Short mmCIF file of C-alpha atoms in Angstrom, two decimals:
data_model
loop_
_atom_site.label_atom_id
_atom_site.label_comp_id
_atom_site.label_asym_id
_atom_site.label_seq_id
_atom_site.Cartn_x
_atom_site.Cartn_y
_atom_site.Cartn_z
CA UNK A 16 27.91 -40.02 -49.75
CA UNK A 17 31.62 -40.74 -49.85
CA UNK A 18 31.67 -37.94 -52.78
CA UNK A 19 30.19 -35.88 -50.18
CA UNK A 20 31.94 -36.22 -47.92
CA UNK A 21 35.17 -35.71 -49.99
CA UNK A 22 34.18 -32.37 -51.49
CA UNK A 23 35.01 -31.39 -48.15
CA UNK A 24 38.45 -31.82 -49.43
CA UNK A 25 39.07 -30.31 -52.29
CA UNK A 26 38.59 -26.23 -52.79
CA UNK A 27 35.85 -26.35 -50.05
CA UNK A 28 38.60 -26.43 -47.26
CA UNK A 29 39.67 -23.19 -48.64
CA UNK A 30 36.26 -21.20 -48.62
CA UNK A 31 36.20 -22.52 -44.93
CA UNK A 32 39.47 -21.29 -44.14
CA UNK A 33 38.92 -17.65 -45.59
CA UNK A 34 35.72 -17.55 -43.77
CA UNK A 35 37.18 -18.08 -40.26
CA UNK A 36 39.56 -14.96 -41.40
CA UNK A 37 36.51 -13.79 -42.82
CA UNK A 38 34.15 -14.19 -38.74
CA UNK A 39 37.47 -12.87 -37.52
CA UNK A 40 37.70 -9.95 -39.02
CA UNK A 41 33.98 -8.78 -39.11
CA UNK A 42 33.90 -9.86 -35.32
CA UNK A 43 36.62 -7.50 -34.56
CA UNK A 44 35.54 -4.70 -36.70
CA UNK A 45 32.08 -4.60 -34.56
CA UNK A 46 33.21 -4.78 -31.27
CA UNK A 47 34.98 -1.60 -32.24
CA UNK A 48 32.80 0.77 -33.69
CA UNK A 49 30.05 -1.37 -30.57
CA UNK A 50 32.58 0.35 -28.52
CA UNK A 51 33.42 3.15 -30.02
CA UNK A 52 29.41 4.03 -30.40
CA UNK A 53 29.44 3.23 -26.90
CA UNK A 54 31.94 5.95 -25.54
CA UNK A 55 30.52 8.82 -27.97
CA UNK A 56 27.33 8.27 -26.92
CA UNK A 57 28.14 8.67 -23.26
CA UNK A 58 30.50 11.88 -24.27
CA UNK A 59 28.62 13.65 -26.87
CA UNK A 60 25.11 12.21 -26.10
CA UNK A 61 24.96 11.57 -30.42
CA UNK A 62 26.31 8.81 -32.40
CA UNK A 63 27.00 9.09 -36.03
CA UNK A 64 24.53 7.12 -37.99
CA UNK A 65 27.77 5.40 -39.75
CA UNK A 66 29.13 3.47 -36.73
CA UNK A 67 25.62 2.50 -36.50
CA UNK A 68 25.84 1.17 -39.95
CA UNK A 69 28.93 -0.38 -39.78
CA UNK A 70 27.76 -2.61 -36.50
CA UNK A 71 24.69 -3.97 -38.66
CA UNK A 72 26.29 -4.71 -41.93
CA UNK A 73 29.36 -6.46 -39.61
CA UNK A 74 26.76 -8.07 -37.89
CA UNK A 75 23.79 -9.73 -40.82
CA UNK A 76 27.72 -10.74 -42.43
CA UNK A 77 28.97 -12.74 -39.88
CA UNK A 78 24.90 -14.07 -39.70
CA UNK A 79 25.40 -14.60 -43.04
CA UNK A 80 28.25 -16.98 -43.41
CA UNK A 81 27.45 -19.40 -40.51
CA UNK A 82 23.37 -18.84 -41.46
CA UNK A 83 24.03 -20.14 -45.26
CA UNK A 84 25.72 -23.73 -43.67
CA UNK A 85 21.63 -24.60 -43.38
CA UNK A 86 21.37 -24.22 -47.28
CA UNK A 87 24.43 -26.25 -48.26
CA UNK A 88 23.45 -28.84 -45.45
CA UNK A 89 19.82 -29.35 -46.81
CA UNK A 90 21.08 -29.56 -50.57
CA UNK A 91 23.56 -32.35 -49.41
CA UNK A 92 20.60 -33.99 -47.16
CA UNK A 93 18.48 -34.28 -50.21
CA UNK A 94 21.34 -36.20 -52.30
CA UNK A 95 22.00 -38.46 -49.23
CA UNK A 96 18.31 -38.82 -49.61
CA UNK A 97 18.05 -39.31 -53.39
CA UNK A 98 20.51 -41.75 -52.77
CA UNK A 99 18.53 -43.79 -50.33
CA UNK A 100 15.76 -43.95 -51.97
CA UNK A 101 17.35 -45.21 -55.69
CA UNK A 102 18.39 -48.67 -53.30
CA UNK A 103 21.79 -47.31 -51.74
CA UNK A 104 20.77 -46.74 -47.92
CA UNK A 105 23.02 -43.57 -46.42
CA UNK A 106 20.90 -43.81 -43.18
CA UNK A 107 23.47 -46.10 -41.65
CA UNK A 108 26.39 -43.84 -42.42
CA UNK A 109 27.58 -41.43 -39.70
CA UNK A 110 27.95 -38.49 -42.27
CA UNK A 111 24.27 -38.55 -42.94
CA UNK A 112 23.57 -37.61 -39.05
CA UNK A 113 26.38 -35.29 -38.95
CA UNK A 114 24.63 -33.39 -41.75
CA UNK A 115 21.19 -33.40 -40.32
CA UNK A 116 22.99 -32.16 -36.68
CA UNK A 117 25.30 -29.18 -38.49
CA UNK A 118 21.55 -28.32 -40.47
CA UNK A 119 19.39 -27.62 -37.46
CA UNK A 120 22.48 -25.93 -35.36
CA UNK A 121 22.68 -23.84 -38.66
CA UNK A 122 19.13 -23.39 -38.72
CA UNK A 123 18.98 -22.83 -34.86
CA UNK A 124 21.53 -20.43 -35.35
CA UNK A 125 20.03 -18.18 -38.29
CA UNK A 126 16.28 -17.98 -36.51
CA UNK A 127 18.12 -16.36 -33.47
CA UNK A 128 20.19 -14.09 -35.32
CA UNK A 129 17.65 -12.63 -37.41
CA UNK A 130 15.91 -12.20 -34.32
CA UNK A 131 18.05 -10.38 -32.80
CA UNK A 132 18.71 -7.93 -35.37
CA UNK A 133 15.26 -6.98 -35.70
CA UNK A 134 15.60 -5.73 -32.33
CA UNK A 135 18.36 -4.55 -32.78
CA UNK A 136 18.32 -2.70 -35.52
CA UNK A 137 15.81 -0.69 -37.76
CA UNK A 138 13.62 -3.49 -39.75
CA UNK A 139 13.64 -1.60 -43.21
CA UNK A 140 17.69 -1.80 -43.52
CA UNK A 141 18.30 -5.14 -41.38
CA UNK A 142 16.14 -7.45 -43.34
CA UNK A 143 17.29 -6.45 -46.97
CA UNK A 144 21.24 -6.96 -46.06
CA UNK A 145 20.49 -10.18 -43.91
CA UNK A 146 19.24 -11.78 -47.60
CA UNK A 147 21.50 -10.06 -49.54
CA UNK A 148 24.33 -11.65 -47.66
CA UNK A 149 22.48 -14.91 -47.12
CA UNK A 150 21.34 -14.80 -50.79
CA UNK A 151 25.29 -14.08 -51.64
CA UNK A 152 26.89 -16.64 -49.59
CA UNK A 153 24.26 -19.41 -50.07
CA UNK A 154 25.11 -19.80 -53.92
CA UNK A 155 29.26 -18.54 -53.29
CA UNK A 156 29.54 -21.82 -50.99
CA UNK A 157 27.03 -24.34 -52.61
CA UNK A 158 29.25 -22.89 -56.45
CA UNK A 159 32.25 -23.93 -54.77
CA UNK A 160 31.26 -27.07 -53.05
CA UNK A 161 29.99 -28.75 -55.93
CA UNK A 162 32.11 -27.10 -58.32
CA UNK A 163 29.65 -25.30 -60.13
CA UNK A 164 32.10 -23.08 -60.82
CA UNK A 165 33.90 -24.39 -63.02
CA UNK A 166 31.35 -25.64 -65.94
CA UNK A 167 30.50 -21.20 -65.73
CA UNK A 168 31.86 -19.75 -68.85
CA UNK A 169 32.94 -16.23 -68.82
CA UNK A 170 29.73 -14.70 -70.21
CA UNK A 171 28.21 -16.40 -67.02
CA UNK A 172 30.75 -15.59 -64.69
CA UNK A 173 30.37 -11.79 -66.02
CA UNK A 174 26.74 -11.65 -65.64
CA UNK A 175 26.72 -13.50 -62.14
CA UNK A 176 29.07 -11.04 -60.86
CA UNK A 177 27.42 -7.96 -61.96
CA UNK A 178 24.48 -9.34 -60.15
CA UNK A 179 25.72 -9.69 -56.71
CA UNK A 180 26.77 -5.68 -57.40
CA UNK A 181 23.84 -4.65 -58.54
CA UNK A 182 22.33 -5.90 -55.34
CA UNK A 183 25.05 -4.69 -52.82
CA UNK A 184 23.49 -1.28 -55.08
CA UNK A 185 20.46 -1.90 -53.57
CA UNK A 186 21.07 -2.47 -50.25
CA UNK A 187 23.83 0.36 -49.90
CA UNK A 188 20.69 2.80 -51.28
CA UNK A 189 18.11 1.58 -48.80
CA UNK A 190 20.69 2.77 -45.98
CA UNK A 191 19.94 5.52 -44.07
CA UNK A 192 21.37 8.75 -44.39
CA UNK A 193 23.47 10.97 -41.89
CA UNK A 194 21.31 13.80 -42.82
CA UNK A 195 18.17 12.38 -41.40
CA UNK A 196 20.14 10.36 -37.95
CA UNK A 197 21.20 14.18 -37.44
CA UNK A 198 18.17 15.96 -37.42
CA UNK A 199 16.07 13.54 -35.84
CA UNK A 200 18.99 14.20 -33.55
CA UNK A 201 18.17 18.02 -33.14
CA UNK A 202 14.66 17.51 -32.55
CA UNK A 203 15.57 14.85 -30.06
CA UNK A 204 17.42 17.66 -28.40
CA UNK A 205 14.80 20.30 -29.41
CA UNK A 206 11.96 18.51 -26.99
CA UNK A 207 14.27 18.44 -23.83
CA UNK A 208 14.57 22.06 -23.72
CA UNK A 209 10.87 22.69 -24.85
CA UNK A 210 10.31 20.20 -21.88
CA UNK A 211 12.71 21.95 -19.60
CA UNK A 212 11.40 25.74 -20.24
CA UNK A 213 7.74 24.81 -20.25
CA UNK A 214 7.02 21.80 -17.41
CA UNK A 215 3.23 21.12 -16.96
CA UNK A 216 1.42 23.07 -15.14
CA UNK A 217 -1.03 21.68 -13.10
CA UNK A 218 -4.58 21.23 -13.69
CA UNK A 219 -7.19 20.66 -11.09
CA UNK A 220 -10.71 19.95 -12.50
CA UNK A 221 -14.14 21.41 -10.12
CA UNK A 222 -17.47 20.46 -11.15
CA UNK A 223 -20.45 22.28 -10.43
CA UNK A 224 -23.01 19.49 -8.99
CA UNK A 225 -25.83 21.59 -10.11
CA UNK A 226 -26.00 22.77 -13.68
CA UNK A 227 -23.93 19.25 -14.42
CA UNK A 228 -20.97 21.25 -16.17
CA UNK A 229 -17.15 21.47 -15.57
CA UNK A 230 -14.56 24.47 -15.75
CA UNK A 231 -11.02 24.18 -15.26
CA UNK A 232 -8.56 26.25 -12.40
CA UNK A 233 -4.67 26.47 -12.83
CA UNK A 234 -3.90 25.45 -9.28
CA UNK A 235 -0.95 28.38 -9.95
CA UNK A 236 -3.39 30.96 -10.39
CA UNK A 237 -3.22 34.11 -8.36
CA UNK A 238 -6.35 35.44 -8.59
CA UNK A 239 -8.35 32.48 -7.28
CA UNK A 240 -6.83 31.88 -3.42
CA UNK A 241 -5.48 28.45 -2.98
CA UNK A 242 -7.84 25.62 -1.25
CA UNK A 243 -10.81 26.82 -2.98
CA UNK A 244 -14.38 24.87 -2.92
CA UNK A 245 -15.51 23.79 -6.09
CA UNK A 246 -18.37 25.25 -7.98
CA UNK A 247 -21.75 24.96 -6.39
CA UNK A 248 -20.45 23.36 -3.06
CA UNK A 249 -22.71 24.81 -0.65
CA UNK A 250 -24.79 26.51 -2.24
CA UNK A 251 -28.27 25.09 -1.78
CA UNK A 252 -29.89 23.49 -5.15
CA UNK A 253 -33.31 25.25 -6.10
CA UNK A 254 -36.48 23.29 -4.99
CA UNK A 255 -37.89 21.60 -7.61
CA UNK A 256 -40.90 22.91 -8.69
#
């Protein structure tokens, strides 16, 4: 447990400081684009697609930076349990309960942000973005905390960076295009204009109770005087033989 605790005082403290600055910047960018989207939506009724995409990416990035603490604490907890099973009881160490507490908070936070993301953004786009950021920051935070990158060769580091770039490229290709968003906006405007030009006409349905047939009559038809009774009303039925 002492080694795990001391790991925070080594390279990982600089990682935490860098992530704190990144969280502040990402949240500022998110708030800025959110305000711009609301203003542009009120003025023009249309929000550019890249506004919404930037908000989604910032939302996913903020969520993943904090949510990946779940995996880091889970690995620390597994190490503590392994020490306990080997005879060195760690259940009396306050650090163990601190790890459990952070693990629970990070798990709840990550699940909450994922559910919120599905309500705010397109699931086909936001889920891969969340998973990519979660995977990247899980690997980076674990590699720095457990000093796994110290044992990487130059070839392994190039392969790792190349793999991360390929994953980001795949997410970029999943991003909705601006032309599709404009097409949806144009179609929505056409639907609104058509509904204004061709209002729905009230239709009265009259049934012929004698023959069991039915017909439709427009209430605005000038050839049919208002108040016309339904077909068959007032006409005596033929006597049954």
